[in-house]
Every structure is written in C-alpha cells, then in structure tokens.
GROMACS .gro file of C-alpha atoms in nm:
model
  457
    1MET     CA    1  17.836   7.092   8.947
    2SER     CA    2  18.051   6.785   9.018
    3GLU     CA    3  17.893   6.759   9.362
    4GLU     CA    4  17.545   6.776   9.210
    5LYS     CA    5  17.624   6.489   8.978
    6ALA     CA    6  17.766   6.290   9.267
    7VAL     CA    7  17.446   6.343   9.461
    8SER     CA    8  17.198   6.267   9.188
    9SER     CA    9  17.348   5.939   9.083
   10PRO     CA   10  17.319   5.761   9.420
   11ALA     CA   11  16.968   5.891   9.468
   12GLN     CA   12  16.862   5.737   9.142
   13SER     CA   13  17.060   5.416   9.176
   14ASP     CA   14  16.959   5.329   9.532
   15GLY     CA   15  16.605   5.243   9.426
   16ALA     CA   16  16.397   5.222   9.113
   17THR     CA   17  16.238   5.551   9.024
   18LEU     CA   18  15.882   5.571   8.906
   19THR     CA   19  15.952   5.692   8.554
   20ALA     CA   20  16.232   5.768   8.318
   21ASP     CA   21  16.342   6.130   8.274
   22ALA     CA   22  16.100   6.316   8.051
   23ALA     CA   23  16.249   6.509   7.763
   24PRO     CA   24  16.201   6.887   7.771
   25GLY     CA   25  15.862   6.974   7.625
   26GLU     CA   26  15.706   6.633   7.690
   27THR     CA   27  15.407   6.599   7.921
   28LEU     CA   28  15.529   6.522   8.272
   29LEU     CA   29  15.203   6.568   8.466
   30LYS     CA   30  14.850   6.518   8.335
   31VAL     CA   31  14.538   6.584   8.542
   32THR     CA   32  14.193   6.478   8.417
   33GLY     CA   33  13.861   6.545   8.589
   34LEU     CA   34  14.025   6.588   8.928
   35GLN     CA   35  13.779   6.633   9.217
   36LYS     CA   36  13.804   6.664   9.592
   37HIS     CA   37  13.488   6.693   9.802
   38PHE     CA   38  13.518   6.723  10.179
   39PRO     CA   39  13.210   6.571  10.347
   40ILE     CA   40  13.004   6.768  10.598
   41ARG     CA   41  12.875   6.547  10.878
   42LYS     CA   42  12.622   6.632  11.148
   43GLY     CA   43  12.425   6.457  11.416
   44LEU     CA   44  12.505   6.185  11.662
   45LEU     CA   45  12.568   5.931  11.386
   46LYS     CA   46  12.778   6.178  11.187
   47ARG     CA   47  12.574   6.139  10.873
   48GLN     CA   48  12.685   6.327  10.566
   49VAL     CA   49  12.456   6.621  10.496
   50GLY     CA   50  12.663   6.790  10.228
   51ALA     CA   51  13.010   6.839  10.087
   52VAL     CA   52  13.257   7.119  10.029
   53ARG     CA   53  13.348   7.105   9.660
   54ALA     CA   54  13.701   7.235   9.698
   55VAL     CA   55  13.815   7.101   9.359
   56ASP     CA   56  13.534   7.010   9.123
   57GLY     CA   57  13.666   6.876   8.794
   58ILE     CA   58  13.984   7.031   8.654
   59ASP     CA   59  14.196   6.931   8.354
   60PHE     CA   60  14.547   7.048   8.266
   61GLU     CA   61  14.892   6.930   8.167
   62VAL     CA   62  15.240   7.033   8.277
   63ARG     CA   63  15.530   6.987   8.038
   64SER     CA   64  15.878   6.898   8.150
   65GLY     CA   65  16.094   7.200   8.232
   66GLU     CA   66  15.813   7.456   8.238
   67THR     CA   67  15.650   7.652   8.517
   68LEU     CA   68  15.274   7.650   8.555
   69GLY     CA   69  15.133   7.928   8.770
   70VAL     CA   70  14.795   7.882   8.941
   71VAL     CA   71  14.613   8.196   9.057
   72GLY     CA   72  14.275   8.272   9.208
   73GLU     CA   73  14.099   8.414   9.510
   74SER     CA   74  14.135   8.264   9.856
   75GLY     CA   75  13.925   7.952   9.889
   76CYS     CA   76  13.912   7.866   9.518
   77GLY     CA   77  14.090   7.531   9.570
   78LYS     CA   78  14.449   7.610   9.470
   79SER     CA   79  14.621   7.457   9.772
   80THR     CA   80  14.392   7.154   9.767
   81MET     CA   81  14.482   7.097   9.404
   82GLY     CA   82  14.854   7.107   9.493
   83ARG     CA   83  14.808   6.849   9.767
   84LEU     CA   84  14.613   6.625   9.529
   85ILE     CA   85  14.894   6.640   9.273
   86THR     CA   86  15.151   6.534   9.532
   87ARG     CA   87  14.908   6.273   9.669
   88LEU     CA   88  14.901   6.424  10.016
   89LEU     CA   89  14.523   6.404   9.975
   90GLU     CA   90  14.319   6.123   9.822
   91PRO     CA   91  14.111   6.247   9.524
   92THR     CA   92  13.735   6.198   9.525
   93ALA     CA   93  13.734   6.142   9.148
   94GLY     CA   94  13.953   6.196   8.844
   95THR     CA   95  14.302   6.081   8.753
   96VAL     CA   96  14.657   6.206   8.807
   97GLU     CA   97  14.922   6.079   8.568
   98PHE     CA   98  15.292   6.136   8.629
   99GLY     CA   99  15.534   6.042   8.355
  100GLY     CA  100  15.262   5.848   8.174
  101LYS     CA  101  15.165   5.634   8.475
  102ASP     CA  102  14.841   5.664   8.672
  103ILE     CA  103  14.929   5.744   9.034
  104THR     CA  104  14.577   5.833   9.150
  105HIS     CA  105  14.523   5.537   9.380
  106LEU     CA  106  14.874   5.415   9.457
  107GLY     CA  107  14.927   5.278   9.806
  108VAL     CA  108  15.202   5.365  10.051
  109GLY     CA  109  15.447   5.124   9.891
  110GLY     CA  110  15.372   5.248   9.543
  111MET     CA  111  15.405   5.610   9.648
  112ARG     CA  112  15.751   5.571   9.800
  113PRO     CA  113  15.939   5.595   9.466
  114LEU     CA  114  15.715   5.886   9.369
  115ARG     CA  115  15.828   6.089   9.668
  116ARG     CA  116  16.172   6.118   9.513
  117ASP     CA  117  16.035   6.273   9.198
  118VAL     CA  118  15.758   6.494   9.340
  119GLN     CA  119  15.820   6.734   9.628
  120MET     CA  120  15.626   7.022   9.780
  121ILE     CA  121  15.719   7.360   9.927
  122PHE     CA  122  15.457   7.447  10.187
  123GLN     CA  123  15.290   7.781  10.233
  124ASP     CA  124  15.379   7.875  10.590
  125PRO     CA  125  15.752   7.856  10.668
  126TYR     CA  126  15.678   7.899  11.040
  127SER     CA  127  15.461   7.588  11.075
  128SER     CA  128  15.618   7.361  10.812
  129LEU     CA  129  15.943   7.315  11.009
  130ASN     CA  130  15.954   7.108  11.329
  131PRO     CA  131  16.076   7.340  11.607
  132ARG     CA  132  16.227   7.044  11.797
  133HIS     CA  133  16.460   6.943  11.512
  134THR     CA  134  16.775   7.110  11.392
  135ILE     CA  135  16.812   7.233  11.037
  136GLY     CA  136  17.045   6.945  10.957
  137THR     CA  137  16.783   6.694  11.072
  138ILE     CA  138  16.502   6.866  10.878
  139VAL     CA  139  16.688   6.893  10.546
  140GLY     CA  140  16.840   6.545  10.582
  141ALA     CA  141  16.504   6.375  10.658
  142PRO     CA  142  16.429   6.281  10.291
  143PHE     CA  143  16.755   6.084  10.269
  144ARG     CA  144  16.675   5.882  10.579
  145LEU     CA  145  16.311   5.820  10.478
  146GLN     CA  146  16.410   5.701  10.131
  147GLY     CA  147  16.711   5.504  10.249
  148VAL     CA  148  16.948   5.708  10.033
  149THR     CA  149  17.307   5.774  10.137
  150PRO     CA  150  17.461   6.055   9.933
  151GLU     CA  151  17.826   6.045   9.840
  152GLY     CA  152  18.022   6.202  10.125
  153GLY     CA  153  17.747   6.151  10.379
  154ILE     CA  154  17.421   6.320  10.467
  155LYS     CA  155  17.580   6.607  10.661
  156LYS     CA  156  17.800   6.712  10.373
  157GLU     CA  157  17.507   6.699  10.130
  158VAL     CA  158  17.284   6.901  10.364
  159GLN     CA  159  17.552   7.167  10.396
  160ARG     CA  160  17.582   7.180  10.018
  161LEU     CA  161  17.205   7.225   9.985
  162LEU     CA  162  17.212   7.507  10.241
  163SER     CA  163  17.477   7.685  10.039
  164VAL     CA  164  17.274   7.633   9.719
  165VAL     CA  165  16.974   7.816   9.868
  166GLY     CA  166  17.191   8.097  10.006
  167LEU     CA  167  17.233   7.993  10.369
  168ASN     CA  168  17.550   7.949  10.573
  169PRO     CA  169  17.648   7.579  10.585
  170GLU     CA  170  17.768   7.633  10.942
  171HIS     CA  171  17.403   7.677  11.049
  172TYR     CA  172  17.361   7.300  11.028
  173ASN     CA  173  17.300   7.260  11.403
  174ARG     CA  174  17.070   7.558  11.455
  175TYR     CA  175  16.696   7.543  11.521
  176PRO     CA  176  16.416   7.703  11.312
  177HIS     CA  177  16.340   7.978  11.567
  178GLU     CA  178  16.688   8.120  11.507
  179PHE     CA  179  16.602   8.208  11.145
  180SER     CA  180  16.386   8.473  10.984
  181GLY     CA  181  16.084   8.399  10.766
  182GLY     CA  182  16.278   8.422  10.441
  183GLN     CA  183  16.553   8.198  10.575
  184ARG     CA  184  16.297   7.941  10.690
  185GLN     CA  185  16.145   7.935  10.343
  186ARG     CA  186  16.493   7.873  10.201
  187ILE     CA  187  16.527   7.579  10.439
  188GLY     CA  188  16.199   7.440  10.306
  189ILE     CA  189  16.328   7.479   9.950
  190ALA     CA  190  16.650   7.297  10.042
  191ARG     CA  191  16.449   7.009  10.189
  192ALA     CA  192  16.238   6.987   9.871
  193LEU     CA  193  16.550   6.973   9.653
  194ALA     CA  194  16.725   6.706   9.861
  195LEU     CA  195  16.637   6.409   9.636
  196ASN     CA  196  16.676   6.597   9.307
  197PRO     CA  197  16.302   6.586   9.217
  198LYS     CA  198  16.151   6.634   8.874
  199LEU     CA  199  15.839   6.821   8.986
  200VAL     CA  200  15.818   7.076   9.267
  201VAL     CA  201  15.477   7.206   9.379
  202ALA     CA  202  15.526   7.541   9.556
  203ASP     CA  203  15.220   7.645   9.756
  204GLU     CA  204  15.233   8.023   9.809
  205PRO     CA  205  15.614   8.019   9.848
  206VAL     CA  206  15.643   8.395   9.910
  207SER     CA  207  15.305   8.495  10.058
  208ALA     CA  208  15.432   8.500  10.418
  209LEU     CA  209  15.749   8.691  10.335
  210ASP     CA  210  15.844   9.055  10.321
  211VAL     CA  211  15.840   9.219   9.979
  212SER     CA  212  16.219   9.255   9.972
  213ILE     CA  213  16.260   8.887  10.059
  214GLN     CA  214  16.000   8.778   9.803
  215ALA     CA  215  16.223   8.887   9.515
  216GLN     CA  216  16.515   8.687   9.655
  217VAL     CA  217  16.312   8.368   9.688
  218VAL     CA  218  16.156   8.408   9.342
  219ASN     CA  219  16.498   8.463   9.184
  220LEU     CA  220  16.630   8.160   9.374
  221LEU     CA  221  16.353   7.939   9.232
  222ASP     CA  222  16.427   8.069   8.883
  223ASP     CA  223  16.800   8.003   8.915
  224LEU     CA  224  16.744   7.652   9.052
  225GLN     CA  225  16.515   7.570   8.761
  226GLN     CA  226  16.778   7.671   8.509
  227GLU     CA  227  17.054   7.482   8.689
  228LEU     CA  228  16.865   7.163   8.776
  229GLY     CA  229  16.599   7.151   8.503
  230LEU     CA  230  16.311   7.151   8.750
  231THR     CA  231  15.941   7.160   8.665
  232TYR     CA  232  15.732   7.391   8.882
  233VAL     CA  233  15.367   7.424   8.972
  234ILE     CA  234  15.360   7.754   9.161
  235ILE     CA  235  15.040   7.840   9.346
  236ALA     CA  236  14.996   8.208   9.431
  237HIS     CA  237  14.749   8.492   9.448
  238ASP     CA  238  15.000   8.764   9.359
  239LEU     CA  239  14.968   8.811   8.984
  240SER     CA  240  15.293   9.006   8.958
  241VAL     CA  241  15.492   8.719   9.112
  242VAL     CA  242  15.326   8.463   8.886
  243ARG     CA  243  15.393   8.674   8.580
  244HIS     CA  244  15.763   8.686   8.665
  245VAL     CA  245  15.819   8.311   8.707
  246SER     CA  246  15.552   8.133   8.498
  247ASP     CA  247  15.543   8.009   8.141
  248ARG     CA  248  15.170   7.935   8.150
  249ILE     CA  249  14.902   8.045   8.395
  250ALA     CA  250  14.582   7.873   8.509
  251VAL     CA  251  14.308   8.088   8.663
  252MET     CA  252  14.083   7.910   8.914
  253TYR     CA  253  13.743   8.016   9.042
  254LEU     CA  254  13.535   7.815   9.289
  255GLY     CA  255  13.705   7.481   9.220
  256LYS     CA  256  13.719   7.522   8.841
  257ILE     CA  257  13.981   7.635   8.591
  258VAL     CA  258  13.820   7.916   8.394
  259GLU     CA  259  14.121   8.009   8.179
  260LEU     CA  260  14.454   7.848   8.094
  261ALA     CA  261  14.690   8.039   7.867
  262ASP     CA  262  15.046   8.139   7.794
  263ARG     CA  263  15.172   8.415   8.019
  264ASP     CA  264  15.201   8.690   7.759
  265LYS     CA  265  14.867   8.611   7.597
  266LEU     CA  266  14.687   8.604   7.930
  267TYR     CA  267  14.820   8.940   8.045
  268ARG     CA  268  14.789   9.105   7.706
  269SER     CA  269  14.444   8.980   7.608
  270PRO     CA  270  14.249   8.794   7.880
  271MET     CA  271  13.941   8.615   7.750
  272HIS     CA  272  13.749   8.525   8.064
  273PRO     CA  273  13.565   8.809   8.244
  274TYR     CA  274  13.700   8.689   8.579
  275THR     CA  275  14.058   8.703   8.451
  276LYS     CA  276  13.995   9.052   8.319
  277ALA     CA  277  13.863   9.159   8.659
  278LEU     CA  278  14.167   9.012   8.835
  279LEU     CA  279  14.412   9.186   8.606
  280SER     CA  280  14.230   9.516   8.645
  281ALA     CA  281  14.302   9.501   9.019
  282VAL     CA  282  14.680   9.480   8.972
  283PRO     CA  283  14.839   9.816   9.066
  284ILE     CA  284  15.017   9.990   8.779
  285PRO     CA  285  15.330  10.178   8.897
  286ASP     CA  286  15.289  10.457   8.643
  287PRO     CA  287  15.171  10.799   8.769
  288SER     CA  288  15.099  10.912   8.414
  289ARG     CA  289  14.818  10.657   8.384
  290LYS     CA  290  14.556  10.844   8.581
  291SER     CA  291  14.282  10.650   8.410
  292ALA     CA  292  14.402  10.323   8.566
  293LYS     CA  293  14.158  10.359   8.855
  294SER     CA  294  13.867  10.407   8.620
  295GLU     CA  295  13.968  10.090   8.434
  296ARG     CA  296  13.929   9.874   8.744
  297ILE     CA  297  13.637   9.630   8.738
  298LEU     CA  298  13.446   9.595   9.063
  299LEU     CA  299  13.269   9.261   9.090
  300LYS     CA  300  12.927   9.265   9.250
  301GLY     CA  301  12.838   9.037   9.538
  302ASP     CA  302  13.046   8.782   9.728
  303VAL     CA  303  13.205   8.457   9.616
  304PRO     CA  304  12.939   8.181   9.637
  305SER     CA  305  12.986   7.900   9.885
  306PRO     CA  306  13.162   7.586   9.756
  307ILE     CA  307  12.904   7.387   9.953
  308SER     CA  308  12.629   7.487   9.708
  309PRO     CA  309  12.791   7.640   9.399
  310PRO     CA  310  12.571   7.809   9.137
  311SER     CA  311  12.436   7.610   8.846
  312GLY     CA  312  12.580   7.656   8.500
  313CYS     CA  313  12.878   7.888   8.490
  314ARG     CA  314  12.991   7.945   8.848
  315PHE     CA  315  13.086   8.304   8.776
  316HIS     CA  316  12.748   8.410   8.639
  317THR     CA  317  12.630   8.550   8.974
  318ARG     CA  318  12.903   8.817   8.956
  319CYS     CA  319  12.955   8.849   8.581
  320TRP     CA  320  12.841   9.158   8.390
  321LYS     CA  321  12.800   8.952   8.072
  322ALA     CA  322  12.584   8.674   8.218
  323THR     CA  323  12.288   8.550   8.014
  324GLU     CA  324  12.027   8.278   8.046
  325ILE     CA  325  12.257   8.013   7.901
  326CYS     CA  326  12.520   8.098   8.162
  327LYS     CA  327  12.271   8.014   8.436
  328THR     CA  328  12.179   7.674   8.296
  329THR     CA  329  12.475   7.536   8.095
  330GLU     CA  330  12.830   7.499   8.224
  331PRO     CA  331  13.080   7.616   7.959
  332PRO     CA  332  13.356   7.367   7.870
  333LEU     CA  333  13.724   7.458   7.876
  334LEU     CA  334  13.802   7.501   7.505
  335GLU     CA  335  14.107   7.625   7.318
  336LEU     CA  336  13.965   7.925   7.134
  337ARG     CA  337  14.308   8.055   7.035
  338PRO     CA  338  14.644   7.881   7.003
  339GLY     CA  339  14.781   7.849   7.354
  340GLN     CA  340  14.473   7.996   7.521
  341GLN     CA  341  14.187   7.792   7.670
  342VAL     CA  342  13.880   7.951   7.827
  343ALA     CA  343  13.552   7.830   7.978
  344CYS     CA  344  13.304   8.105   7.893
  345HIS     CA  345  12.995   8.142   7.674
  346HIS     CA  346  13.074   8.508   7.606
  347PRO     CA  347  13.454   8.543   7.614
  348GLU     CA  348  13.627   8.877   7.594
  349ASN     CA  349  13.773   8.982   7.258
  350PHE     CA  350  13.619   8.680   7.084
  351GLU     CA  351  13.296   8.553   6.932
  352ASP     CA  352  13.039   8.396   7.160
  353GLN     CA  353  13.060   8.019   7.196
  354ALA     CA  354  12.679   8.001   7.182
  355PRO     CA  355  12.564   8.139   6.843
  356GLN     CA  356  12.200   8.101   6.940
  357ASP     CA  357  12.264   8.328   7.235
  358THR     CA  358  12.480   8.595   7.080
  359VAL     CA  359  12.247   8.872   7.192
  360LEU     CA  360  12.275   8.930   7.562
  361LEU     CA  361  11.935   8.818   7.678
  362THR     CA  362  11.934   9.012   7.998
  363ALA     CA  363  12.020   9.334   7.820
  364ALA     CA  364  11.762   9.260   7.554
  365LYS     CA  365  11.499   9.193   7.816
  366GLU     CA  366  11.584   9.510   8.002
  367ALA     CA  367  11.574   9.709   7.679
  368ALA     CA  368  11.240   9.552   7.587
  369GLU     CA  369  11.103   9.634   7.930
  370LEU     CA  370  11.226   9.992   7.904
  371VAL     CA  371  11.073  10.030   7.559
  372ALA     CA  372  10.748   9.877   7.680
  373ASP     CA  373  10.744  10.110   7.980
  374GLU     CA  374  10.811  10.409   7.758
  375VAL     CA  375  10.539  10.303   7.515
  376LEU     CA  376  10.293  10.252   7.799
  377ALA     CA  377  10.386  10.584   7.955
  378GLU     CA  378  10.355  10.760   7.620
  379SER     CA  379  10.018  10.599   7.548
  380ALA     CA  380   9.902  10.688   7.899
  381GLU     CA  381  10.008  11.048   7.846
  382THR     CA  382   9.834  11.054   7.508
  383SER     CA  383   9.513  10.910   7.649
  384ALA     CA  384   9.527  11.155   7.938
  385ALA     CA  385   9.575  11.445   7.699
  386VAL     CA  386   9.285  11.325   7.483
  387ALA     CA  387   9.067  11.288   7.792
  388LYS     CA  388   9.159  11.637   7.903
  389ALA     CA  389   9.080  11.776   7.558
  390VAL     CA  390   8.744  11.601   7.547
  391ALA     CA  391   8.665  11.723   7.897
  392ALA     CA  392   8.767  12.075   7.802
  393GLU     CA  393   8.549  12.066   7.490
  394SER     CA  394   8.250  11.935   7.682
  395ALA     CA  395   8.301  12.194   7.953
  396GLY     CA  396   8.330  12.471   7.691
  397SER     CA  397   8.014  12.358   7.512
  398ASP     CA  398   7.824  12.355   7.841
  399VAL     CA  399   7.941  12.705   7.925
  400SER     CA  400   7.856  12.840   7.579
  401GLY     CA  401   7.516  12.665   7.586
  402SER     CA  402   7.428  12.818   7.922
  403ALA     CA  403   7.542  13.159   7.802
  404ASP     CA  404   7.332  13.129   7.486
  405SER     CA  405   7.026  13.022   7.686
  406SER     CA  406   7.066  13.313   7.925
  407ASP     CA  407   7.106  13.551   7.634
  408SER     CA  408   6.795  13.410   7.466
  409ASP     CA  409   6.596  13.440   7.789
  410ALA     CA  410   6.702  13.800   7.824
  411ALA     CA  411   6.609  13.868   7.465
  412ASP     CA  412   6.267  13.709   7.514
  413SER     CA  413   6.203  13.917   7.822
  414GLU     CA  414   6.306  14.229   7.638
  415SER     CA  415   6.080  14.146   7.345
  416ALA     CA  416   5.791  14.072   7.579
  417GLY     CA  417   5.821  14.407   7.755
  418SER     CA  418   5.859  14.620   7.443
  419PRO     CA  419   5.479  14.675   7.360
  420ASP     CA  420   5.407  14.830   7.698
  421SER     CA  421   5.702  15.056   7.667
  422ASP     CA  422   5.598  15.148   7.316
  423ALA     CA  423   5.245  15.213   7.429
  424ALA     CA  424   5.366  15.412   7.722
  425GLY     CA  425   5.600  15.602   7.501
  426SER     CA  426   5.329  15.673   7.249
  427SER     CA  427   5.080  15.788   7.511
  428GLY     CA  428   5.346  15.996   7.679
  429SER     CA  429   5.444  16.153   7.360
  430ASP     CA  430   5.085  16.235   7.283
  431SER     CA  431   5.003  16.394   7.620
  432SER     CA  432   5.321  16.594   7.662
  433GLY     CA  433   5.649  16.609   7.489
  434SER     CA  434   5.860  16.637   7.809
  435ASP     CA  435   6.106  16.375   7.935
  436SER     CA  436   5.984  16.371   8.294
  437GLU     CA  437   5.626  16.290   8.223
  438PRO     CA  438   5.676  15.932   8.097
  439SER     CA  439   5.761  15.820   8.449
  440GLU     CA  440   5.444  15.967   8.584
  441GLU     CA  441   5.260  15.815   8.297
  442THR     CA  442   5.423  15.490   8.375
  443VAL     CA  443   5.306  15.512   8.733
  444THR     CA  444   4.965  15.613   8.614
  445SER     CA  445   4.958  15.326   8.376
  446ASP     CA  446   5.070  15.096   8.655
  447GLY     CA  447   4.780  15.204   8.861
  448ALA     CA  448   4.536  15.204   8.573
  449ASP     CA  449   4.356  14.908   8.726
  450ASP     CA  450   4.242  15.120   9.022
  451THR     CA  451   4.090  15.394   8.811
  452PRO     CA  452   3.802  15.197   8.669
  453LYS     CA  453   3.718  15.069   9.016
  454ALA     CA  454   3.693  15.425   9.149
  455ALA     CA  455   3.480  15.524   8.856
  456ASP     CA  456   3.247  15.235   8.920
  457LYS     CA  457   3.202  15.344   9.272
   0.00000   0.00000   0.00000
C-alpha cells in the first residue's frame, strides 16, 4: 500500500486534475440526452441519406464507488455509449458531466487532464495491444503521454502494476503474442490503472475469454475496486457476470435505456417486458426446475434496424403487451418504484402508466372480432336453419296437397262410375243370381249400343 500512495501522489501533483475527489455516494458521472448518430452517405458527392441511431437519447448517473452494469443485445449501442463517456467519440447531442463539469465538447487540451481520471478497458485483448511494443512499453505509455514520472521510475511502477493484476513482473520485456487471452486482458487492466483513475469503463472485459478465466478477471476487478475505490461502468451481455459485479444495472434496447434498477430488484422483479425476456433466457443450473424451459419467453421477429427504428416504444414490434399507445407514444424513463426506473406503458408487476389505455386494445379488438364472428356465424346458422324449416314446410305442404288432389280425383272417378256398376249389379241380380254372369252382362251392356242398330236393320 505504501507503493500505491507513492504512485498516486506524483500523478496528481504533476498536473492539475479535472475535478476534486468525489465522496462515496456522490454523483461522479451524469449523462443527459446523449445521442450518437452515424451518417450514411451515398453517391458521388457523398450526400447524407440517413443515419444509424446507435445511441438515441439516454439519461443516467453513476455514483462514486459503485459499479453500473450495462446489458443488452448485440448492436443496441452499449459500446458506443462507453466510447462517448470516455470521449473517444464526439456526441451528436446531449451532455456528459464528470465531477460536476461539462466535458461534452472539450478540445484536446481540455481532455488531457480528463484522461488521468477516466480510462477504458477495451473489448478485444488481441487487437487492443500493439504487437510491435513490449508489455513494459504498453503499460508505461500513459505515464509518458501525461508527462508523469512515478516515484522509482516507470519500469518499477509498471512491474508493480503487473504484479497487482496477477502477472509476473519479469515479463516486462515480453511481447503480446507470448501471452494468452486472459493474460492480455490483465495487461489491458494494468494499463487502465496506471494513472490511478476514478472511473474505468470496461467494454466486454471477459467476453473473449474462457469461462475459467472469466471468473479470475471478474474477481480481479472486484478486488481492485475495493482496494483502490474505483468506479466502474461495465458493459456486457452476460447477465450472470453483470449480476456478480454490479450494484445497479441498465438495460438497453435499440439505443435506449428501457430499465435502470438496483441489481436485486431487477433480477427479483423486472418491470420491463424486454428485461423479463432477457432474464428468462438465463440458464438455471438446477435440474429440479424442469419447468424452467416452459418459463422462457421467445420474442417474435427480429431486432428492428437502428437506421429506421419503430415509432413510439421501440420494443412494441416484439412485445406481447403492445397496444395502440405503444405504437404512437414513446414512454419516458420514470421511477415507478424506489431504485427502479422503467420506460414502459404497461410495466410488469405494476399499474399501467396510461390509465386511459389500461385495457389492452389489441386483445380487446381481437376479442370483439371473435365475438362478432361468433355472433355472425350463429345468426347465419339460425337463418339457415329457419330457411331449411320454411323450405321443409313448403315442400311438405306441396306433397300433402298433391296427395289430397290425387285422392279427391280418385274418389270422384269412383263416384262417377258407381251408377253403372249399380245398374249392372241390379240387372245381373235380376237375370241370374250367379257370380259369373255379371261379367257377361257387363260385356253385353258394353255392347248395348250395337243391339239397337241390329234391330233397326
């Protein structure tokens, strides 16, 4: 610890620092309305035809001594946000305040003192180290750039930093290709800690490392924070890593912060649907929880393009709770619970922010359409049944009417032929009483017209 004190004092006394040391719990970094749009140019004259809205208006604060974790899908703007904080990129709009001073548009001269207080650990340990320089040159570069001469010399201080991050001080003259990925990331951490910074922005510090090495690097960052009182902004997509090291967590989606909450509250009771979907994808190492797979939320569709993001809430194209207001009105980031901010019209485990839209309009419309379809189908069936009944009655009346008419015709014919039969019967009965004679009589009666003619002749 005596060496650390000897190092920090020259670094601070060799030049004026940007701000005084912030007390633990005080706001060290404040970001308001931060935007970064990358122009898209086409044609011979390279005219701008659009822009990639990598970061599109974010607001948050980082207190001294805490760790803010930033999570989200690839392409949501996490790394761009980290480079804007450290002023490696010029913001399109918004402000960045460090220690109470606006550093958004500081020039090269104004940024030089800031470089002592704000450092960055880059994502890829293989490309962030110059292969032509030795480790001693790489880690000692901040001292030479800032004009700082540590007590005992640069070499001694570099060797001390190597031992702090768990490397052999005798590797001072080796080159980056002689180290593994985890060792290279430790070299990057040593370089970031050279000037005893107040804020360290770590961009995916363990994403390119093996799982066994990830735990070592994460534990190293935690130990250094406790020893040196560092403030971290750790950017990652591994929720388990962020949960281990962070005090608060910001969830980003398509250039926006959709939820910002304390670690325990976020993991125990997420309020934004996107956060809930992310947490449902985290594997649970518990074989007894067989229902874990059924609890996973599968989002529909792909992430929209940051070139033309959706109107209103940017998550409404994939959200299962989206309504009409989500498509037209962008929800603000509000603190709905102590220590938990969310940008959602219909947050999870909470009342809707839009009282006039408490009923899910899409579900109501679908239900109304289903009811209308059922009513129409039922009325159609009823009308069809009535039509069938009417047709059946009309068909039955026609059949009965034709049967009655045929019966009446038969009865009329029978009544018309009855006098002849009676006369024939009476004449037959008078002439002879036998049964065979009526037929002859009938024939005789049929030919009765010929008899008078013969008599006349």
